[in-house]
Coordinates of C-alpha atoms in Angstrom, one line a residue:
X1 CA 43.2 11.4 44.7
X2 CA 44.5 9.0 42.2
X3 CA 45.4 10.5 38.7
X4 CA 42.8 9.8 36.0
X5 CA 44.1 7.1 33.7
X6 CA 45.2 8.4 30.2
X7 CA 43.0 6.6 27.4
X8 CA 46.1 5.4 26.0
X9 CA 46.7 3.0 29.1
X10 CA 43.7 1.2 27.9
X11 CA 43.9 -1.4 25.2
X12 CA 42.0 0.0 21.9
X13 CA 39.7 -2.1 19.8
X14 CA 40.2 -2.5 16.0
X15 CA 38.3 0.2 14.3
X16 CA 36.9 -0.5 11.0
X17 CA 34.2 0.6 8.3
X18 CA 32.3 -1.8 6.3
X19 CA 30.1 -0.8 3.2
X20 CA 26.9 -2.8 2.0
X21 CA 26.9 -1.8 -1.5
X22 CA 23.7 -2.6 -3.4
X23 CA 22.8 -2.5 -7.3
X24 CA 20.5 -4.2 -9.5
X25 CA 21.5 -6.7 -12.2
X26 CA 19.5 -8.8 -14.4
X27 CA 16.4 -7.8 -12.6
X28 CA 17.9 -9.1 -9.4
X29 CA 18.7 -7.0 -6.1
X30 CA 22.4 -7.6 -5.6
X31 CA 25.3 -7.1 -3.1
X32 CA 29.0 -6.5 -3.6
X33 CA 31.1 -9.3 -1.7
X34 CA 34.9 -9.6 -1.5
X35 CA 36.5 -12.8 -0.9
X36 CA 39.1 -13.0 2.2
X37 CA 42.6 -13.7 1.5
X38 CA 44.1 -17.3 2.1
X39 CA 47.2 -15.7 3.8
X40 CA 48.4 -17.2 6.9
X41 CA 46.9 -15.2 10.1
X42 CA 44.1 -14.0 8.1
X43 CA 40.7 -14.3 9.9
X44 CA 38.0 -16.2 7.9
X45 CA 40.4 -17.1 5.0
X46 CA 38.7 -17.8 1.6
X47 CA 35.6 -16.8 3.0
X48 CA 33.0 -14.0 1.4
X49 CA 32.4 -10.6 3.3
X50 CA 31.2 -7.1 3.0
X51 CA 33.9 -4.7 1.6
X52 CA 35.6 -2.5 4.2
X53 CA 38.4 -2.1 6.1
X54 CA 40.4 -0.3 9.1
X55 CA 39.9 3.4 9.3
X56 CA 43.3 5.2 8.2
X57 CA 43.8 8.2 10.6
X58 CA 46.2 9.9 8.2
X59 CA 43.5 10.1 5.4
X60 CA 40.0 9.5 6.8
X61 CA 38.9 12.7 8.6
X62 CA 35.5 10.9 9.1
X63 CA 33.9 7.6 9.2
X64 CA 32.0 8.7 6.2
X65 CA 35.5 9.6 4.5
X66 CA 36.6 5.9 5.3
X67 CA 33.3 4.3 3.7
X68 CA 33.6 6.5 0.4
X69 CA 37.4 5.6 0.3
X70 CA 36.2 2.0 0.3
X71 CA 33.6 2.4 -2.2
X72 CA 35.9 4.2 -4.6
X73 CA 38.6 1.4 -4.3
X74 CA 36.2 -1.4 -5.0
X75 CA 33.9 0.2 -7.6
X76 CA 35.6 3.2 -9.1
X77 CA 32.5 5.1 -8.1
X78 CA 33.0 8.2 -5.8
X79 CA 29.4 9.6 -5.5
X80 CA 26.7 6.9 -5.0
X81 CA 24.0 7.3 -2.4
X82 CA 25.6 6.6 1.0
X83 CA 23.6 6.3 4.5
X84 CA 25.0 5.2 8.0
X85 CA 23.3 1.8 9.0
X86 CA 24.8 1.6 12.4
X87 CA 27.6 -0.1 14.5
X88 CA 28.4 -3.6 15.6
X89 CA 31.1 -4.2 18.3
X90 CA 32.3 -7.0 20.7
X91 CA 35.2 -9.3 21.7
X92 CA 34.1 -12.3 19.6
X93 CA 33.5 -11.0 16.1
X94 CA 36.9 -10.9 15.0
X95 CA 39.5 -13.5 16.3
X96 CA 42.4 -10.9 16.1
X97 CA 40.6 -9.1 19.1
X98 CA 38.0 -6.6 20.2
X99 CA 36.6 -4.9 17.4
X100 CA 34.0 -2.4 16.4
X101 CA 32.8 -1.6 13.0
X102 CA 30.6 1.3 11.6
X103 CA 28.6 0.3 8.7
X104 CA 27.0 2.2 5.8
X105 CA 25.0 1.1 2.9
X106 CA 25.2 2.5 -0.8
X107 CA 22.9 2.3 -3.7
X108 CA 24.4 2.8 -7.3
X109 CA 23.7 2.0 -10.8
X110 CA 25.4 -1.2 -12.3
X111 CA 26.5 1.0 -15.4
X112 CA 30.0 2.5 -15.1
X113 CA 31.0 0.3 -12.2
X114 CA 34.4 -1.1 -12.4
X115 CA 34.9 -3.8 -9.8
X116 CA 38.6 -4.1 -8.2
X117 CA 39.6 -6.6 -5.7
X118 CA 42.1 -4.0 -3.6
X119 CA 45.2 -5.2 -1.9
X120 CA 43.5 -7.6 0.7
X121 CA 40.9 -9.5 -1.4
X122 CA 41.4 -12.7 -3.5
X123 CA 38.1 -11.9 -5.6
X124 CA 35.2 -9.7 -5.7
X125 CA 31.6 -10.2 -7.2
X126 CA 28.0 -9.3 -7.3
X127 CA 25.8 -11.5 -5.6
X128 CA 21.9 -12.0 -5.7
X129 CA 20.8 -10.7 -2.2
X130 CA 18.0 -13.1 -1.7
X131 CA 20.5 -16.1 -2.5
X132 CA 23.0 -15.0 0.1
X133 CA 20.1 -14.3 2.7
X134 CA 18.8 -18.1 2.3
X135 CA 22.4 -19.4 2.8
X136 CA 24.4 -16.7 4.7
X137 CA 27.8 -18.0 5.1
X138 CA 29.6 -14.7 5.2
X139 CA 32.9 -13.8 7.4
X140 CA 32.6 -12.1 10.8
X141 CA 29.1 -11.1 11.5
X142 CA 28.5 -9.9 8.1
X143 CA 25.4 -12.1 7.7
X144 CA 23.6 -10.2 10.3
X145 CA 24.6 -6.9 9.0
X146 CA 23.5 -7.7 5.6
X147 CA 20.2 -8.9 6.8
X148 CA 19.9 -5.5 8.9
X149 CA 20.8 -3.5 5.7
X150 CA 18.2 -5.2 3.5
X151 CA 15.6 -4.6 6.0
X152 CA 16.4 -0.9 6.4
X153 CA 16.3 -0.7 2.5
X154 CA 13.1 -2.4 2.0
X155 CA 11.4 -0.6 4.7
X156 CA 12.5 2.7 3.6
X157 CA 11.7 2.0 -0.2
X158 CA 8.2 1.9 1.0
X159 CA 7.8 5.4 1.6
X160 CA 10.8 7.2 -0.2
X161 CA 12.4 7.7 -3.4
X162 CA 15.4 5.5 -2.8
X163 CA 15.4 3.2 -6.0
X164 CA 15.9 6.3 -8.2
X165 CA 19.5 5.9 -6.9
X166 CA 19.9 2.6 -8.3
X167 CA 19.2 3.8 -11.9
X168 CA 21.5 5.7 -14.5
X169 CA 20.1 9.1 -15.6
X170 CA 18.1 9.8 -17.5
X171 CA 15.5 7.0 -16.7
X172 CA 11.9 6.5 -17.4
X173 CA 8.9 6.2 -15.0
X174 CA 8.5 2.5 -16.2
X175 CA 12.1 1.8 -15.3
X176 CA 11.7 3.4 -12.1
X177 CA 8.8 1.5 -11.0
X178 CA 10.6 -1.6 -12.0
X179 CA 13.3 -0.7 -9.3
X180 CA 10.6 -0.5 -6.9
X181 CA 9.3 -3.8 -7.8
X182 CA 12.8 -5.6 -7.7
X183 CA 13.8 -4.0 -4.3
X184 CA 10.4 -4.9 -2.7
X185 CA 10.0 -8.2 -4.2
X186 CA 6.5 -7.7 -5.5
X187 CA 4.5 -5.7 -7.9
X188 CA 3.6 -2.0 -7.4
X189 CA 0.1 -0.3 -8.4
X190 CA 1.0 1.5 -11.9
X191 CA -2.0 3.7 -11.8
X192 CA -1.0 5.4 -8.9
X193 CA 2.8 5.3 -9.3
X194 CA 3.1 7.9 -12.0
X195 CA 1.0 10.4 -10.1
X196 CA 3.0 10.0 -6.9
X197 CA 6.3 10.3 -8.5
X198 CA 5.5 13.5 -10.6
X199 CA 3.7 15.1 -7.7
X200 CA 6.6 14.7 -5.5
X201 CA 8.6 17.2 -7.5
X202 CA 11.9 15.5 -7.1
X203 CA 12.3 14.6 -10.6
X204 CA 13.1 16.9 -13.9
X205 CA 12.7 15.9 -17.4
X206 CA 15.9 15.1 -19.0
X207 CA 15.5 14.3 -22.6
X208 CA 14.8 10.5 -23.7
X209 CA 15.5 7.4 -21.6
X210 CA 17.1 4.4 -23.4
X211 CA 15.2 0.9 -22.8
X212 CA 13.9 -2.1 -24.3
X213 CA 10.9 -0.6 -26.2
X214 CA 11.3 0.9 -29.8
X215 CA 9.0 3.8 -28.6
X216 CA 11.1 6.7 -26.9
X217 CA 10.2 7.1 -23.2
X218 CA 10.4 10.7 -21.7
X219 CA 13.6 10.7 -19.3
X220 CA 13.9 12.0 -16.0
X221 CA 16.7 12.6 -13.3
X222 CA 17.0 13.6 -9.8
X223 CA 16.8 17.4 -8.9
X224 CA 18.7 16.8 -5.6
X225 CA 20.7 13.6 -5.2
X226 CA 21.8 14.4 -1.4
X227 CA 18.9 12.7 0.1
X228 CA 15.4 10.8 -1.0
X229 CA 12.2 12.3 -0.8
X230 CA 9.6 10.9 1.9
X231 CA 6.1 10.2 0.5
X232 CA 3.0 10.6 2.7
X233 CA 2.0 7.2 2.5
X234 CA 3.5 3.5 1.7
X235 CA 3.0 2.0 -1.6
X236 CA 0.2 -0.5 -2.3
X237 CA 0.5 -3.8 -4.0
X238 CA -0.7 -3.9 -7.8
X239 CA -4.4 -3.6 -8.2
X240 CA -5.0 -2.7 -4.5
X241 CA -5.4 1.2 -4.8

């Protein structure tokens, strides 16, 4: 009986982690993109891509550890909402060889983010999600990945508290409603919104929220930041409840 071949006798694929990082700036849902370097031998030189990189087996005990390391390198934030999106792999997605990437998406408030290019990027910037989706010229298969992440986010926002992770605390209920409307791209009925948020018991009062109005607004923060709450039904457009 022939000896079973060792895994080390097989060529191994490149293993990377990419992170789709969302925030809201100027009333628009935005995604963080990095510009690929123009160095010789680099795939897709000068093109924009999602932040990510190779798994470092000396420091990354898990895929999530790698994702959080990349988040910290690019934004200076180490504790945003993070969720695994899926995996993409194949022989043609990277000209350097067979590769597999494990993708996460993250939500974070724009406040307190300090963007950094990192060692392997020419530039880094926030881009309006809808603009990128209309003309998706991203490196690798990152346009496909971004589209999947946006679909996942908008689908889950219909029945969860995810938009709260896009706000700095404390925040007001009108500010939270605005986050829902920006992510969904449509108005949300105001009369039922407040009732649903307070009945779900995922918020606690936290002083006064800063805002554009001269009238102070009651502030709230998340009781548990480990996961969003799930509502029993989806949101209705404004005026349809």
